[in-house]
Coordinates of C-alpha atoms in Angstrom, one line a residue:
M16 CA 46.2 25.7 -44.6
V17 CA 48.4 25.2 -41.2
D18 CA 50.8 27.8 -40.1
E19 CA 54.1 25.6 -40.2
A20 CA 56.1 28.0 -38.0
Q21 CA 53.4 27.4 -35.3
L22 CA 53.1 23.9 -35.8
V23 CA 57.0 23.3 -35.1
A24 CA 56.5 25.7 -32.5
Q25 CA 53.8 23.4 -30.8
L26 CA 55.8 20.4 -31.8
Q27 CA 58.6 21.6 -29.9
S28 CA 56.7 22.5 -26.4
E29 CA 56.3 20.0 -24.0
Q30 CA 52.8 21.3 -23.6
H31 CA 51.4 21.2 -27.1
K32 CA 53.6 18.3 -28.5
E33 CA 51.2 15.3 -28.3
K34 CA 48.3 17.2 -29.9
A35 CA 50.5 19.1 -32.6
F36 CA 52.0 15.7 -33.4
R37 CA 48.4 14.5 -33.6
A38 CA 48.1 17.3 -36.5
L39 CA 51.4 16.5 -38.2
L40 CA 50.2 12.8 -38.7
S41 CA 46.7 13.7 -40.4
L42 CA 48.4 16.1 -42.6
Y43 CA 51.4 14.2 -43.6
K44 CA 50.8 10.3 -42.8
E45 CA 49.3 9.8 -46.4
R46 CA 51.8 11.6 -48.4
L47 CA 54.6 10.0 -46.5
Y48 CA 53.2 6.7 -46.9
W49 CA 53.0 7.0 -50.7
H50 CA 56.6 8.3 -50.7
I51 CA 57.7 5.2 -48.6
R52 CA 55.8 3.1 -50.6
N53 CA 57.1 4.4 -54.2
I54 CA 60.5 3.2 -52.5
V55 CA 60.1 0.0 -50.8
K56 CA 56.8 -1.2 -52.6
S57 CA 55.2 -3.3 -50.2
H58 CA 52.2 -1.9 -48.2
D59 CA 53.8 -4.0 -45.0
D60 CA 57.0 -2.2 -45.4
A61 CA 55.6 0.6 -45.9
D62 CA 53.7 0.8 -42.8
D63 CA 56.4 -0.1 -40.9
V64 CA 58.8 2.4 -42.4
L65 CA 56.0 5.0 -42.1
Q66 CA 55.7 4.2 -38.2
N67 CA 59.8 4.3 -37.9
T68 CA 59.7 7.9 -39.7
F69 CA 57.2 9.5 -37.3
I70 CA 58.8 7.9 -34.3
K71 CA 62.0 9.6 -35.5
I72 CA 60.3 12.8 -36.2
Y73 CA 58.5 12.8 -32.9
K74 CA 62.0 12.3 -31.2
N75 CA 64.1 15.0 -32.9
I76 CA 61.6 17.3 -33.5
H77 CA 63.6 19.4 -31.3
N78 CA 66.5 19.3 -34.0
F79 CA 64.6 20.9 -36.5
K80 CA 66.1 24.4 -36.9
G81 CA 63.7 25.6 -39.9
D82 CA 66.7 26.0 -42.2
S83 CA 64.3 24.0 -44.6
K84 CA 60.4 23.4 -45.1
L85 CA 59.1 20.9 -42.2
F86 CA 57.8 19.0 -45.2
S87 CA 61.6 18.8 -46.7
W88 CA 62.8 17.7 -43.3
M89 CA 60.3 15.0 -42.8
Y90 CA 60.5 13.8 -46.5
R91 CA 64.4 13.1 -45.9
I92 CA 64.0 11.4 -42.7
A93 CA 61.3 9.2 -44.9
T94 CA 63.9 8.8 -47.6
N95 CA 66.5 7.9 -45.4
E96 CA 64.6 5.4 -43.4
S97 CA 63.4 3.8 -46.7
I98 CA 66.8 3.3 -47.9
T99 CA 68.1 2.0 -44.9
F100 CA 65.3 -0.5 -44.3
I101 CA 66.2 -2.1 -48.0
N102 CA 69.7 -2.0 -47.0
K103 CA 68.8 -3.9 -43.8
N104 CA 66.9 -6.4 -45.7
A105 CA 69.8 -6.8 -48.3
K106 CA 72.1 -7.5 -45.4
R107 CA 69.7 -9.7 -43.7
L108 CA 68.9 -11.9 -47.1
R109 CA 72.7 -11.6 -48.1
I110 CA 72.1 -10.0 -51.5
S111 CA 72.1 -6.6 -53.1
S112 CA 69.7 -3.6 -52.6
E113 CA 68.8 -4.2 -56.3
E114 CA 68.0 -7.4 -55.7
V115 CA 65.8 -6.6 -52.6
Q116 CA 63.9 -4.3 -54.9
T117 CA 63.5 -7.0 -57.6
L118 CA 62.0 -9.3 -54.9
A119 CA 59.4 -6.6 -53.8
I120 CA 58.4 -5.8 -57.0
N121 CA 57.9 -9.7 -57.8
N122 CA 55.9 -9.8 -55.0
L123 CA 53.9 -6.8 -55.9
T124 CA 51.5 -8.9 -58.0
S125 CA 50.6 -11.0 -54.6
D126 CA 50.1 -7.7 -52.6
V127 CA 46.7 -7.1 -52.2
Y128 CA 47.2 -3.6 -51.5
F129 CA 48.6 -3.2 -55.0
E130 CA 46.0 -1.9 -57.8
G131 CA 48.1 -1.6 -60.6
D132 CA 48.0 -3.6 -63.6
A133 CA 50.6 -4.9 -65.9
I134 CA 51.8 -1.8 -67.1
Q135 CA 52.2 -0.6 -63.8
L136 CA 54.1 -3.7 -62.8
K137 CA 56.1 -3.2 -66.1
L138 CA 56.8 0.4 -64.8
Q139 CA 58.1 -0.4 -61.4
K140 CA 60.6 -3.1 -63.0
A141 CA 62.0 -0.5 -65.1
I142 CA 62.4 1.9 -62.0
A143 CA 63.8 -0.8 -60.2
T144 CA 66.9 -1.1 -62.9
L145 CA 67.7 2.5 -61.9
P146 CA 70.3 3.6 -59.4
T147 CA 68.7 4.5 -56.2
K148 CA 69.2 8.5 -56.5
Q149 CA 67.5 8.2 -59.9
Q150 CA 64.6 6.1 -58.7
L151 CA 64.1 8.8 -55.9
V152 CA 64.5 11.6 -58.6
F153 CA 62.0 9.5 -60.8
N154 CA 59.2 8.8 -57.9
M155 CA 59.4 12.2 -56.7
K156 CA 58.6 13.9 -60.1
Y157 CA 56.6 11.3 -61.6
F158 CA 54.3 10.1 -59.0
E159 CA 54.4 13.1 -56.3
D160 CA 54.9 15.7 -58.6
I161 CA 57.4 17.1 -56.0
K162 CA 58.9 20.6 -57.3
Y163 CA 62.7 20.4 -57.9
K164 CA 63.2 23.2 -55.5
D165 CA 61.8 21.0 -52.6
M166 CA 63.3 18.0 -53.9
S167 CA 66.7 19.9 -53.7
E168 CA 66.2 20.4 -50.2
I169 CA 64.9 16.8 -49.3
L170 CA 68.0 15.0 -51.2
E171 CA 70.3 17.8 -50.5
T172 CA 71.2 17.8 -54.2
S173 CA 71.3 20.7 -56.7
E174 CA 68.2 21.5 -58.8
G175 CA 70.3 21.0 -61.8
A176 CA 71.5 17.8 -60.7
L177 CA 68.1 16.7 -60.0
K178 CA 66.8 17.8 -63.4
A179 CA 69.4 15.7 -65.1
S180 CA 69.4 12.8 -63.0
Y181 CA 65.4 12.8 -64.2
H182 CA 65.8 13.1 -67.5
I183 CA 68.5 10.1 -67.7
A184 CA 66.1 8.2 -65.4
V185 CA 63.3 8.9 -68.3
K186 CA 65.3 7.9 -71.2
K187 CA 66.6 4.8 -69.1
I188 CA 62.7 4.0 -68.4
E189 CA 61.8 4.4 -71.9
A190 CA 64.6 2.0 -73.4
Y191 CA 63.5 -0.6 -70.8
L192 CA 59.9 -0.4 -71.9
T193 CA 60.8 -0.6 -75.4
N194 CA 62.9 -3.6 -75.2
N195 CA 60.8 -5.6 -72.5

């Protein structure tokens, strides 16, 4: 297990930054990729957002104060980058961010990296009907099994509010799956 304080110290030192960043990449690249992929849906878009996320982490590591876990701080950046990406697409296409999500889900069937079946696709469509915050909470809990305590740091929301959001999201998804 990597000592987080030591890794942060190395990332913030000019002498060890490059090596420490490579270690950070190998530690978190896959987890962050799937977190982003759950939000933006497409493999290619997730790759782009992941790259932007790591660029931001690299450029801003000196601002990391250790108030939260490094993991939480990076997830917050990845989440914000993903939402920014969706909103930029929506603006560019002159449609709502919800419509961008729907387009992305409709394109999943032609995405060679999507390994899901009809049930997975239906679940993704159900998730897309949720408000952004509920989507994030559901994805983080259901797909990534992130603890509410960590989620609270990432999304800067109380654990109670997150539990309520997850509960509501599950009810809405169940209703969608029952009715469609």
